Amino acid sequence: MAKRVTGHEIEKLIQLLAKVPGLGPRSARRAALHLIKKRDQLMGPLATAMAEAHQKVKICSCCGNIDTADPCTVCTDERRDHAVIIVVEDVSDLWALERAAAMNTAYHVLGGVLSPLNGVGPDDLNIKGLIDRVARGGIREVILAVNATVEGQTTAHYITDHLAGLEVKITRLAHGVPVGGELDYLDEGTLSAALRARTTI
Ligand SMILES: [Zn+2]
């Protein structure tokens, strides 16, 4: 067994940090050490921000976005065109599209994609919420901005089928999105072009 070099509080910090995506045990150790060295300037404010976020984070009951208000900031923004809904897999995609600043619309966050292999079915996702939203009326266009993966496209087909009877135009991103590509990793120019050149289904 390896000899311990720190107390268990620091060990625990490292173990938790190692669970953050993008950090492994090695980066977690570096991050922990950096936080400890910047105890007042960084570690304290980070701990406070985390505690506040932990307490206040909500999932928007309308669109599935993550925010501290329900309905969320996007849903209550009067300067947006709420007759157009961009459907995304995850909040990270919403953020990516907002960074690209190509559209000024509403969103709908599915919370994943259909994946029979991983046991993810329609009821595990925020799909019914989308169909209900469109069925209530006042929606002109639904833009399916799901990733260009097999699961993403399966999900897009499922949604298209279930919106078929409703008076709404359904579009998807142009082929500027590489196959297998994830929106979050695209540069803003590509994302913005894919959105502007979207095609009707
Ligand atoms: Zn919302």
XYZ file of N, CA, C and O and ligand atoms in Angstrom:
805
model
N 0.835 -1.201 0.000
C 0.000 0.000 0.000
C 0.869 1.249 0.000
O 1.872 1.312 0.708
N 0.443 2.225 -0.805
C 1.228 3.458 -0.893
C 1.154 4.229 0.412
O 0.142 4.205 1.089
N 2.268 4.848 0.756
C 2.283 5.648 1.978
C 1.477 6.911 1.780
O 1.492 7.493 0.704
N 0.760 7.303 2.799
C -0.039 8.526 2.685
C 0.851 9.729 2.842
O 1.758 9.747 3.659
N 0.546 10.764 2.048
C 1.324 11.997 2.180
C 0.449 13.172 2.603
O 0.957 14.242 2.921
N -0.873 12.989 2.612
C -1.748 14.079 3.052
C -2.826 13.536 3.973
O -3.097 12.340 3.989
N -3.460 14.440 4.687
C -4.581 14.084 5.551
C -5.785 13.690 4.719
O -5.815 13.920 3.503
N -6.789 13.109 5.375
C -7.888 12.562 4.575
C -8.775 13.637 3.973
O -9.428 13.405 2.974
N -8.776 14.873 4.536
C -9.567 15.953 3.936
C -9.048 16.269 2.528
O -9.827 16.466 1.596
N -7.733 16.326 2.415
C -7.133 16.645 1.112
C -7.278 15.448 0.169
O -7.585 15.608 -1.007
N -7.120 14.260 0.703
C -7.318 13.031 -0.091
C -8.724 13.012 -0.673
O -8.931 12.695 -1.849
N -9.694 13.376 0.161
C -11.092 13.372 -0.271
C -11.315 14.409 -1.370
O -12.008 14.138 -2.356
N -10.730 15.574 -1.205
C -10.826 16.622 -2.223
C -10.292 16.111 -3.554
O -10.923 16.274 -4.599
N -9.146 15.450 -3.508
C -8.533 14.918 -4.729
C -9.436 13.852 -5.352
O -9.677 13.861 -6.564
N -9.957 12.982 -4.524
C -10.825 11.906 -5.039
C -12.075 12.469 -5.709
O -12.509 11.968 -6.744
N -12.652 13.507 -5.122
C -13.860 14.109 -5.710
C -13.528 14.849 -6.998
O -14.250 14.737 -7.983
N -12.432 15.598 -6.981
C -12.033 16.340 -8.179
C -11.755 15.384 -9.339
O -12.033 15.695 -10.486
N -11.234 14.196 -9.018
C -10.900 13.213 -10.054
C -12.147 12.701 -10.775
O -12.059 12.110 -11.839
N -13.327 12.939 -10.199
C -14.579 12.498 -10.842
C -15.128 13.530 -11.814
O -16.098 13.266 -12.514
N -14.529 14.714 -11.834
C -14.979 15.763 -12.755
C -14.508 15.405 -14.167
O -13.353 15.030 -14.344
N -15.431 15.497 -15.189
C -15.008 15.173 -16.544
C -13.812 16.021 -16.960
O -13.767 17.208 -16.669
N -12.854 15.395 -17.587
C -11.666 16.119 -18.039
C -10.531 16.079 -17.027
O -9.397 16.389 -17.350
N -10.850 15.693 -15.802
C -9.790 15.564 -14.792
C -9.608 14.086 -14.455
O -10.581 13.394 -14.203
N -8.395 13.621 -14.444
C -8.108 12.282 -13.938
C -7.439 12.442 -12.594
O -7.346 13.566 -12.089
N -6.947 11.360 -11.997
C -6.290 11.464 -10.684
C -5.103 12.430 -10.680
O -4.934 13.197 -9.731
N -4.343 12.438 -11.768
C -3.158 13.284 -11.819
C -3.543 14.763 -11.854
O -3.027 15.579 -11.082
N -4.487 15.109 -12.777
C -4.943 16.507 -12.859
C -5.655 16.916 -11.591
O -5.581 18.078 -11.168
N -6.351 15.971 -10.969
C -7.067 16.278 -9.733
C -6.079 16.667 -8.636
O -6.335 17.596 -7.864
N -4.960 15.976 -8.587
C -3.937 16.322 -7.584
C -3.385 17.715 -7.835
O -3.213 18.506 -6.913
N -3.135 18.009 -9.117
C -2.617 19.337 -9.463
C -3.633 20.405 -9.113
O -3.293 21.465 -8.588
N -4.914 20.142 -9.453
C -5.972 21.119 -9.180
C -6.114 21.349 -7.676
O -6.229 22.490 -7.217
N -6.073 20.249 -6.910
C -6.213 20.362 -5.458
C -5.075 21.194 -4.878
O -5.300 22.084 -4.048
N -3.875 20.938 -5.352
C -2.717 21.670 -4.846
C -2.831 23.152 -5.181
O -2.556 24.025 -4.353
N -3.293 23.430 -6.407
C -3.464 24.816 -6.834
C -4.512 25.513 -5.962
O -4.308 26.645 -5.516
N -5.611 24.817 -5.713
C -6.676 25.384 -4.870
C -6.158 25.678 -3.467
O -6.462 26.714 -2.872
N -5.369 24.756 -2.949
C -4.844 24.927 -1.599
C -3.901 26.124 -1.544
O -3.949 26.925 -0.610
N -3.086 26.252 -2.568
C -2.150 27.388 -2.605
C -2.901 28.705 -2.754
O -2.460 29.732 -2.261
N -4.023 28.682 -3.491
C -4.848 29.889 -3.682
C -6.080 29.798 -2.763
O -7.207 29.996 -3.211
N -5.833 29.479 -1.529
C -6.927 29.187 -0.611
C -7.927 30.334 -0.493
O -9.130 30.132 -0.556
N -7.418 31.560 -0.340
C -8.321 32.697 -0.153
C -8.865 33.238 -1.473
O -10.032 33.579 -1.567
N -8.004 33.309 -2.503
C -8.428 33.913 -3.765
C -9.329 32.986 -4.568
O -10.164 33.423 -5.331
N -9.137 31.658 -4.442
C -9.847 30.727 -5.325
C -10.664 29.666 -4.582
O -11.848 29.473 -4.852
N -10.024 29.005 -3.640
C -10.698 27.878 -2.993
C -11.945 28.330 -2.221
O -13.011 27.716 -2.354
N -11.816 29.427 -1.478
C -12.951 29.946 -0.709
C -14.111 30.355 -1.608
O -15.234 29.850 -1.460
N -13.860 31.259 -2.593
C -14.941 31.665 -3.498
C -15.533 30.478 -4.272
O -16.741 30.429 -4.492
N -14.696 29.501 -4.636
C -15.206 28.324 -5.356
C -16.136 27.502 -4.462
O -17.208 27.069 -4.897
N -15.727 27.335 -3.224
C -16.558 26.574 -2.280
C -17.910 27.256 -2.082
O -18.956 26.607 -2.079
N -17.880 28.599 -1.971
C -19.126 29.357 -1.805
C -19.994 29.227 -3.050
O -21.202 28.978 -2.961
N -19.374 29.394 -4.234
C -20.120 29.307 -5.497
C -20.744 27.927 -5.646
O -21.887 27.787 -6.089
N -20.019 26.905 -5.268
C -20.521 25.529 -5.371
C -21.698 25.312 -4.426
O -22.698 24.713 -4.815
N -21.546 25.797 -3.207
C -22.626 25.618 -2.226
C -23.883 26.332 -2.699
O -24.988 25.801 -2.615
N -23.717 27.553 -3.231
C -24.866 28.333 -3.708
C -25.526 27.643 -4.891
O -26.756 27.530 -4.964
N -24.699 27.206 -5.843
C -25.234 26.535 -7.033
C -25.953 25.251 -6.617
O -27.052 24.952 -7.085
N -25.325 24.506 -5.708
C -25.908 23.248 -5.236
C -27.298 23.475 -4.652
O -28.223 22.704 -4.866
N -27.436 24.592 -3.944
C -28.706 24.890 -3.289
C -29.751 25.428 -4.256
O -30.924 25.118 -4.136
N -29.313 26.212 -5.231
C -30.276 26.969 -6.042
C -30.577 26.380 -7.418
O -31.512 26.835 -8.085
N -29.796 25.434 -7.882
C -29.995 24.928 -9.244
C -31.341 24.237 -9.385
O -31.766 23.464 -8.541
N -32.020 24.572 -10.491
C -33.314 23.962 -10.796
C -33.320 23.537 -12.257
O -32.566 24.068 -13.060
N -34.199 22.600 -12.578
C -34.412 22.244 -13.979
C -35.692 22.935 -14.419
O -36.724 22.808 -13.747
N -35.627 23.673 -15.515
C -36.789 24.420 -15.997
C -37.921 23.446 -16.361
O -37.703 22.517 -17.145
N -39.099 23.676 -15.803
C -40.214 22.762 -16.049
C -40.772 22.913 -17.463
O -41.504 22.061 -17.937
N -40.391 24.002 -18.135
C -40.873 24.211 -19.510
C -39.911 23.595 -20.522
O -40.326 22.820 -21.380
N -38.623 23.917 -20.420
C -37.692 23.527 -21.495
C -36.609 22.536 -21.060
O -35.886 22.016 -21.903
N -36.453 22.287 -19.763
C -35.429 21.339 -19.320
C -34.049 21.939 -19.136
O -33.092 21.240 -18.827
N -33.943 23.254 -19.330
C -32.666 23.939 -19.133
C -32.304 23.953 -17.640
O -33.174 23.853 -16.783
N -31.020 24.073 -17.364
C -30.563 24.192 -15.979
C -30.372 25.663 -15.645
O -29.730 26.394 -16.393
N -30.959 26.080 -14.551
C -30.858 27.483 -14.161
C -31.120 27.573 -12.659
O -31.307 26.549 -11.995
N -31.153 28.791 -12.137
C -31.518 28.953 -10.737
C -32.953 29.446 -10.628
O -33.439 29.699 -9.523
N -33.628 29.628 -11.769
C -35.033 30.051 -11.774
C -35.845 29.073 -12.603
O -35.336 28.467 -13.545
N -37.116 28.905 -12.237
C -38.033 28.063 -13.013
C -39.359 28.810 -13.169
O -40.026 29.051 -12.167
N -39.785 29.201 -14.388
C -39.133 28.996 -15.675
C -37.773 29.713 -15.767
O -37.552 30.696 -15.081
N -36.933 29.184 -16.648
C -35.544 29.642 -16.710
C -35.406 31.000 -17.400
O -36.354 31.533 -17.966
N -34.187 31.507 -17.374
C -33.874 32.813 -17.965
C -34.214 32.848 -19.450
O -34.680 33.865 -19.965
N -33.984 31.748 -20.153
C -34.258 31.692 -21.600
C -35.771 31.752 -21.833
O -36.256 32.503 -22.677
N -36.523 30.959 -21.079
C -37.978 30.894 -21.261
C -38.676 32.216 -20.947
O -39.729 32.504 -21.497
N -38.082 33.003 -20.053
C -38.745 34.255 -19.658
C -38.170 35.466 -20.388
O -38.589 36.593 -20.133
N -37.234 35.240 -21.298
C -36.610 36.342 -22.039
C -37.558 36.823 -23.149
O -37.766 36.142 -24.145
N -38.091 38.025 -22.975
C -39.100 38.530 -23.928
C -38.515 38.927 -25.268
O -39.241 39.126 -26.233
N -37.201 39.066 -25.339
C -36.594 39.471 -26.618
C -36.387 38.278 -27.550
O -35.950 38.418 -28.662
N -36.699 37.062 -27.062
C -36.542 35.874 -27.900
C -37.816 35.563 -28.666
O -38.908 35.914 -28.230
N -37.640 34.845 -29.785
C -38.772 34.378 -30.564
C -39.175 33.008 -30.009
O -38.548 31.996 -30.307
N -40.229 32.988 -29.195
C -40.637 31.750 -28.534
C -41.459 30.830 -29.434
O -41.880 29.762 -29.002
N -41.665 31.246 -30.686
C -42.377 30.389 -31.637
C -41.406 29.434 -32.333
O -41.816 28.568 -33.094
N -40.124 29.625 -32.079
C -39.106 28.729 -32.652
C -38.380 28.038 -31.497
O -37.875 28.689 -30.583
N -38.362 26.694 -31.550
C -37.717 25.912 -30.487
C -36.541 25.132 -31.071
O -36.712 24.368 -32.025
N -35.370 25.324 -30.513
C -34.218 24.518 -30.910
C -34.106 23.358 -29.920
O -33.980 23.572 -28.714
N -34.164 22.134 -30.450
C -34.108 20.941 -29.604
C -32.659 20.460 -29.511
O -32.014 20.199 -30.521
N -32.160 20.363 -28.277
C -30.776 19.923 -28.061
C -30.740 18.734 -27.098
O -31.695 18.507 -26.351
N -29.635 18.003 -27.138
C -29.501 16.848 -26.251
C -29.237 17.274 -24.818
O -29.772 16.724 -23.876
N -28.345 18.261 -24.692
C -27.860 18.582 -23.370
C -27.720 20.099 -23.204
O -27.650 20.833 -24.191
N -27.646 20.546 -21.977
C -27.482 21.972 -21.700
C -26.180 22.495 -22.320
O -26.111 23.633 -22.768
N -25.151 21.643 -22.404
C -23.887 22.089 -23.001
C -24.092 22.491 -24.465
O -23.427 23.404 -24.963
N -25.049 21.841 -25.155
C -25.348 22.192 -26.546
C -26.072 23.535 -26.616
O -25.838 24.330 -27.522
N -26.962 23.748 -25.669
C -27.660 25.047 -25.590
C -26.624 26.160 -25.411
O -26.652 27.165 -26.107
N -25.704 25.934 -24.505
C -24.655 26.933 -24.261
C -23.817 27.151 -25.526
O -23.459 28.276 -25.852
N -23.487 26.054 -26.231
C -22.674 26.170 -27.447
C -23.416 26.991 -28.500
O -22.830 27.864 -29.151
N -24.713 26.722 -28.671
C -25.499 27.456 -29.664
C -25.642 28.922 -29.275
O -25.641 29.804 -30.130
N -25.746 29.187 -28.001
C -25.828 30.571 -27.550
C -24.505 31.296 -27.775
O -24.492 32.467 -28.112
N -23.391 30.567 -27.604
C -22.079 31.169 -27.887
C -21.990 31.535 -29.363
O -21.413 32.537 -29.731
N -22.570 30.671 -30.225
C -22.538 30.926 -31.670
C -23.449 32.108 -32.006
O -23.274 32.742 -33.053
N -24.410 32.385 -31.128
C -25.287 33.558 -31.265
C -25.929 33.676 -32.635
O -26.112 34.766 -33.158
N -26.285 32.550 -33.237
C -26.866 32.571 -34.579
C -28.365 32.838 -34.542
O -28.924 33.374 -35.486
N -29.018 32.438 -33.460
C -30.471 32.542 -33.384
C -30.855 33.153 -32.040
O -30.077 33.130 -31.099
N -32.051 33.654 -31.983
C -32.537 34.235 -30.731
C -33.898 33.597 -30.433
O -34.941 34.216 -30.617
N -33.855 32.334 -30.028
C -35.070 31.526 -29.946
C -35.236 30.898 -28.568
O -34.421 31.108 -27.678
N -36.254 30.072 -28.467
C -36.426 29.236 -27.284
C -35.687 27.911 -27.523
O -35.236 27.640 -28.636
N -35.597 27.095 -26.477
C -34.911 25.802 -26.568
C -35.755 24.707 -25.952
O -36.719 24.967 -25.231
N -35.333 23.471 -26.214
C -35.876 22.346 -25.470
C -34.737 21.348 -25.245
O -34.121 20.883 -26.208
N -34.444 21.061 -23.983
C -33.324 20.186 -23.646
C -33.852 18.777 -23.372
O -34.647 18.569 -22.458
N -33.409 17.812 -24.174
C -33.920 16.439 -24.058
C -33.336 15.699 -22.858
O -33.956 14.796 -22.310
N -32.117 16.036 -22.502
C -31.450 15.336 -21.404
C -30.823 14.025 -21.832
O -30.624 13.137 -21.011
N -30.499 13.919 -23.121
C -29.849 12.709 -23.631
C -30.417 12.329 -24.982
O -31.095 13.127 -25.630
N -30.123 11.120 -25.408
C -30.624 10.603 -26.691
C -31.131 9.189 -26.485
O -30.739 8.513 -25.531
N -31.998 8.768 -27.396
C -32.504 7.396 -27.338
C -31.351 6.436 -27.565
O -30.560 6.610 -28.483
N -31.240 5.452 -26.709
C -30.155 4.485 -26.845
C -30.603 3.147 -26.258
O -30.406 2.881 -25.068
N -31.238 2.302 -27.102
C -31.721 1.012 -26.603
C -30.616 0.190 -25.942
O -30.849 -0.481 -24.938
N -29.401 0.302 -26.470
C -28.272 -0.459 -25.910
C -27.974 -0.067 -24.474
O -27.590 -0.890 -23.647
N -28.150 1.220 -24.169
C -27.899 1.694 -22.811
C -29.172 1.804 -21.985
O -29.167 2.383 -20.897
N -30.267 1.259 -22.545
C -31.521 1.255 -21.797
C -32.192 2.609 -21.697
O -32.962 2.845 -20.774
N -31.901 3.524 -22.643
C -32.540 4.842 -22.619
C -33.689 4.861 -23.620
O -33.471 4.774 -24.831
N -34.907 4.935 -23.104
C -36.100 4.990 -23.949
C -36.728 6.368 -23.926
O -36.260 7.248 -23.197
N -37.805 6.576 -24.703
C -38.459 7.888 -24.789
C -38.875 8.450 -23.428
O -38.792 9.660 -23.214
N -39.291 7.574 -22.505
C -39.762 8.061 -21.203
C -38.622 8.559 -20.315
O -38.854 9.227 -19.310
N -37.393 8.190 -20.671
C -36.249 8.655 -19.884
C -35.812 10.057 -20.305
O -34.968 10.660 -19.665
N -36.372 10.523 -21.426
C -35.973 11.825 -21.948
C -37.146 12.806 -21.880
O -38.292 12.412 -21.707
N -36.823 14.083 -22.069
C -37.824 15.145 -21.996
C -38.517 15.315 -23.360
O -38.604 16.417 -23.889
N -38.991 14.185 -23.932
C -39.604 14.231 -25.265
C -41.092 14.569 -25.169
O -41.603 15.375 -25.942
N -41.762 13.977 -24.195
C -43.196 14.243 -24.039
C -43.422 15.740 -23.776
O -44.371 16.345 -24.293
N -42.527 16.338 -23.000
C -42.615 17.767 -22.712
C -42.570 18.588 -23.991
O -43.272 19.584 -24.132
N -41.751 18.151 -24.939
C -41.633 18.858 -26.224
C -42.917 18.716 -27.035
O -43.438 19.692 -27.569
N -43.427 17.484 -27.103
C -44.642 17.241 -27.881
C -45.817 18.031 -27.292
O -46.568 18.672 -28.021
N -45.923 18.036 -25.970
C -46.982 18.806 -25.297
C -46.854 20.298 -25.601
O -47.834 20.994 -25.834
N -45.602 20.752 -25.588
C -45.338 22.172 -25.836
C -45.802 22.584 -27.224
O -46.422 23.627 -27.410
N -45.489 21.730 -28.203
C -45.877 22.021 -29.585
C -47.390 21.883 -29.739
O -48.030 22.690 -30.412
N -47.961 20.864 -29.071
C -49.404 20.613 -29.181
C -50.221 21.771 -28.615
O -51.344 22.013 -29.059
N -49.662 22.502 -27.646
C -50.392 23.636 -27.060
C -50.543 24.777 -28.065
O -51.337 25.681 -27.874
N -49.759 24.726 -29.142
C -49.893 25.703 -30.212
C -48.944 26.882 -30.074
O -48.249 27.027 -29.069
N -48.904 27.709 -31.125
C -48.069 28.901 -31.114
C -46.616 28.638 -31.489
O -45.789 29.542 -31.438
N -46.304 27.402 -31.858
C -44.930 27.087 -32.266
C -44.878 26.996 -33.794
O -45.617 26.239 -34.407
N -43.994 27.774 -34.393
C -43.879 27.851 -35.849
C -42.863 26.838 -36.387
O -43.055 26.221 -37.407
N -41.767 26.687 -35.659
C -40.691 25.825 -36.156
C -39.985 25.116 -35.003
O -39.747 25.705 -33.949
N -39.670 23.830 -35.247
C -38.855 23.051 -34.315
C -37.562 22.699 -35.046
O -37.595 22.058 -36.097
N -36.444 23.163 -34.522
C -35.140 22.884 -35.150
C -34.462 21.766 -34.361
O -34.145 21.934 -33.185
N -34.250 20.616 -35.003
C -33.623 19.488 -34.311
C -32.103 19.640 -34.389
O -31.491 19.377 -35.417
N -31.517 20.102 -33.306
C -30.069 20.329 -33.268
C -29.401 19.243 -32.434
O -28.636 19.516 -31.512
N -29.739 17.988 -32.759
C -29.120 16.870 -32.043
C -27.790 16.528 -32.710
O -27.552 16.898 -33.850
N -26.946 15.825 -31.989
C -25.638 15.477 -32.529
C -25.769 14.534 -33.721
O -26.741 13.783 -33.830
N -24.769 14.563 -34.611
C -24.792 13.745 -35.822
C -24.313 12.320 -35.544
O -23.575 11.724 -36.316
N -24.765 11.759 -34.430
C -24.434 10.378 -34.086
C -25.637 9.497 -34.431
O -26.726 10.007 -34.676
N -25.465 8.180 -34.426
C -26.569 7.271 -34.723
C -27.711 7.504 -33.730
O -28.872 7.630 -34.111
N -27.381 7.595 -32.442
C -28.409 7.816 -31.418
C -29.108 9.157 -31.620
O -30.326 9.251 -31.470
N -28.319 10.174 -31.969
C -28.882 11.509 -32.198
C -29.894 11.477 -33.326
O -30.991 12.031 -33.221
N -29.539 10.791 -34.405
C -30.429 10.735 -35.565
C -31.658 9.873 -35.283
O -32.760 10.174 -35.746
N -31.483 8.791 -34.510
C -32.631 7.968 -34.110
C -33.613 8.812 -33.311
O -34.825 8.751 -33.510
N -33.068 9.618 -32.409
C -33.891 10.495 -31.585
C -34.625 11.511 -32.456
O -35.816 11.771 -32.255
N -33.923 12.065 -33.442
C -34.529 13.050 -34.352
C -35.701 12.421 -35.107
O -36.758 13.031 -35.240
N -35.521 11.169 -35.574
C -36.601 10.486 -36.294
C -37.805 10.254 -35.386
O -38.944 10.448 -35.792
N -37.529 9.840 -34.184
C -38.608 9.574 -33.227
C -39.427 10.844 -32.996
O -40.662 10.831 -33.035
N -38.725 11.961 -32.782
C -39.420 13.231 -32.520
C -40.215 13.659 -33.759
O -41.362 14.066 -33.656
N -39.600 13.531 -34.928
C -40.269 13.908 -36.182
C -41.563 13.118 -36.345
O -42.605 13.681 -36.664
N -41.501 11.816 -36.079
C -42.700 10.961 -36.185
C -43.801 11.438 -35.241
O -44.969 11.462 -35.608
N -43.411 11.804 -34.035
C -44.414 12.171 -33.040
C -44.935 13.597 -33.185
O -45.915 13.964 -32.542
N -44.256 14.402 -34.001
C -44.748 15.766 -34.250
C -45.511 15.820 -35.564
O -46.052 16.863 -35.941
N -45.551 14.678 -36.257
C -46.081 14.634 -37.633
C -47.484 15.207 -37.764
O -47.773 15.921 -38.711
N -48.361 14.941 -36.804
C -49.743 15.401 -36.930
C -49.937 16.874 -36.597
O -51.024 17.413 -36.779
N -48.899 17.526 -36.097
C -49.064 18.896 -35.598
C -48.625 19.926 -36.645
O -47.761 19.658 -37.453
N -49.254 21.090 -36.578
C -48.971 22.175 -37.522
C -47.645 22.840 -37.166
O -47.631 23.895 -36.534
N -46.549 22.233 -37.542
C -45.261 22.857 -37.225
C -44.222 22.443 -38.266
O -44.245 21.319 -38.768
N -43.359 23.402 -38.598
C -42.281 23.103 -39.544
C -41.141 22.466 -38.745
O -40.768 22.976 -37.682
N -40.600 21.351 -39.246
C -39.485 20.700 -38.547
C -38.241 20.796 -39.431
O -38.278 20.423 -40.597
N -37.173 21.306 -38.862
C -35.928 21.431 -39.625
C -34.798 20.776 -38.850
O -34.932 20.465 -37.663
N -33.701 20.528 -39.543
C -32.524 20.020 -38.835
C -31.299 20.781 -39.317
O -31.334 21.435 -40.354
N -30.213 20.640 -38.576
C -28.989 21.363 -38.907
C -28.469 20.909 -40.260
O -28.633 19.756 -40.644
N -27.848 21.819 -41.003
C -27.244 21.474 -42.292
C -26.054 20.559 -42.056
O -25.590 20.373 -40.932
N -25.540 19.997 -43.159
C -24.479 19.010 -43.007
C -23.112 19.594 -42.688
O -22.093 18.960 -42.900
N -23.102 20.819 -42.177
C -21.846 21.387 -41.705
C -21.368 20.658 -40.459
O -20.203 20.699 -40.102
N -22.318 19.938 -39.813
C -21.948 19.182 -38.613
C -21.367 17.841 -39.053
O -22.030 17.063 -39.709
N -20.116 17.571 -38.728
C -19.512 16.311 -39.166
C -20.212 15.109 -38.549
O -20.714 15.194 -37.431
N -20.248 13.989 -39.290
C -20.880 12.773 -38.779
C -20.160 12.338 -37.505
O -18.929 12.312 -37.450
N -20.934 12.023 -36.498
C -20.343 11.640 -35.214
C -19.941 12.849 -34.390
O -19.468 12.723 -33.277
N -20.160 14.048 -34.979
C -19.699 15.256 -34.310
C -20.610 15.681 -33.170
O -21.813 15.490 -33.233
N -20.042 16.225 -32.145
C -20.827 16.737 -31.034
C -20.796 18.257 -31.078
O -19.746 18.861 -31.224
N -21.965 18.839 -30.940
C -22.113 20.284 -31.104
C -21.177 21.074 -30.214
O -20.611 22.076 -30.613
N -21.034 20.595 -29.001
C -20.264 21.311 -28.000
C -18.817 21.533 -28.441
O -18.157 22.463 -28.001
N -18.329 20.656 -29.327
C -16.927 20.746 -29.730
C -16.732 21.516 -31.028
O -15.620 21.699 -31.488
N -17.858 21.957 -31.648
C -17.730 22.700 -32.900
C -17.387 24.154 -32.625
O -17.784 24.715 -31.621
N -16.652 24.744 -33.593
C -16.392 26.169 -33.415
C -17.667 26.947 -33.729
O -18.568 26.453 -34.406
N -17.739 28.147 -33.240
C -18.976 28.936 -33.349
C -19.370 29.218 -34.788
O -20.543 29.239 -35.118
N -18.369 29.426 -35.657
C -18.656 29.713 -37.068
C -19.368 28.551 -37.736
O -20.378 28.726 -38.424
N -18.855 27.330 -37.535
C -19.441 26.123 -38.132
C -20.860 25.918 -37.622
O -21.783 25.614 -38.382
N -21.022 26.103 -36.326
C -22.311 25.892 -35.681
C -23.341 26.895 -36.200
O -24.464 26.536 -36.560
N -22.918 28.119 -36.298
C -23.791 29.183 -36.758
C -24.190 28.942 -38.214
O -25.353 29.104 -38.597
N -23.248 28.480 -39.057
C -23.527 28.200 -40.473
C -24.493 27.027 -40.601
O -25.426 27.057 -41.407
N -24.290 25.994 -39.780
C -25.149 24.807 -39.819
C -26.585 25.170 -39.439
O -27.543 24.601 -39.966
N -26.705 26.122 -38.567
C -28.021 26.547 -38.100
C -28.718 27.396 -39.171
O -29.889 27.188 -39.478
N -27.968 28.300 -39.773
C -28.558 29.180 -40.772
C -28.964 28.397 -42.026
O -29.954 28.706 -42.666
N -28.173 27.372 -42.382
C -28.446 26.583 -43.586
C -29.264 25.341 -43.264
O -29.203 24.353 -43.976
N -30.066 25.390 -42.206
C -30.839 24.207 -41.804
C -31.832 23.806 -42.886
O -32.277 24.651 -43.660
N -32.164 22.521 -42.905
C -33.031 22.009 -43.952
C -34.334 21.469 -43.355
O -34.351 20.982 -42.236
N -35.389 21.588 -44.146
C -36.698 21.105 -43.690
C -36.755 19.592 -43.818
O -36.258 19.024 -44.784
N -37.368 18.948 -42.811
C -37.533 17.494 -42.844
C -38.872 17.189 -43.506
O -39.886 17.756 -43.131
Zn -36.750 27.108 -19.733
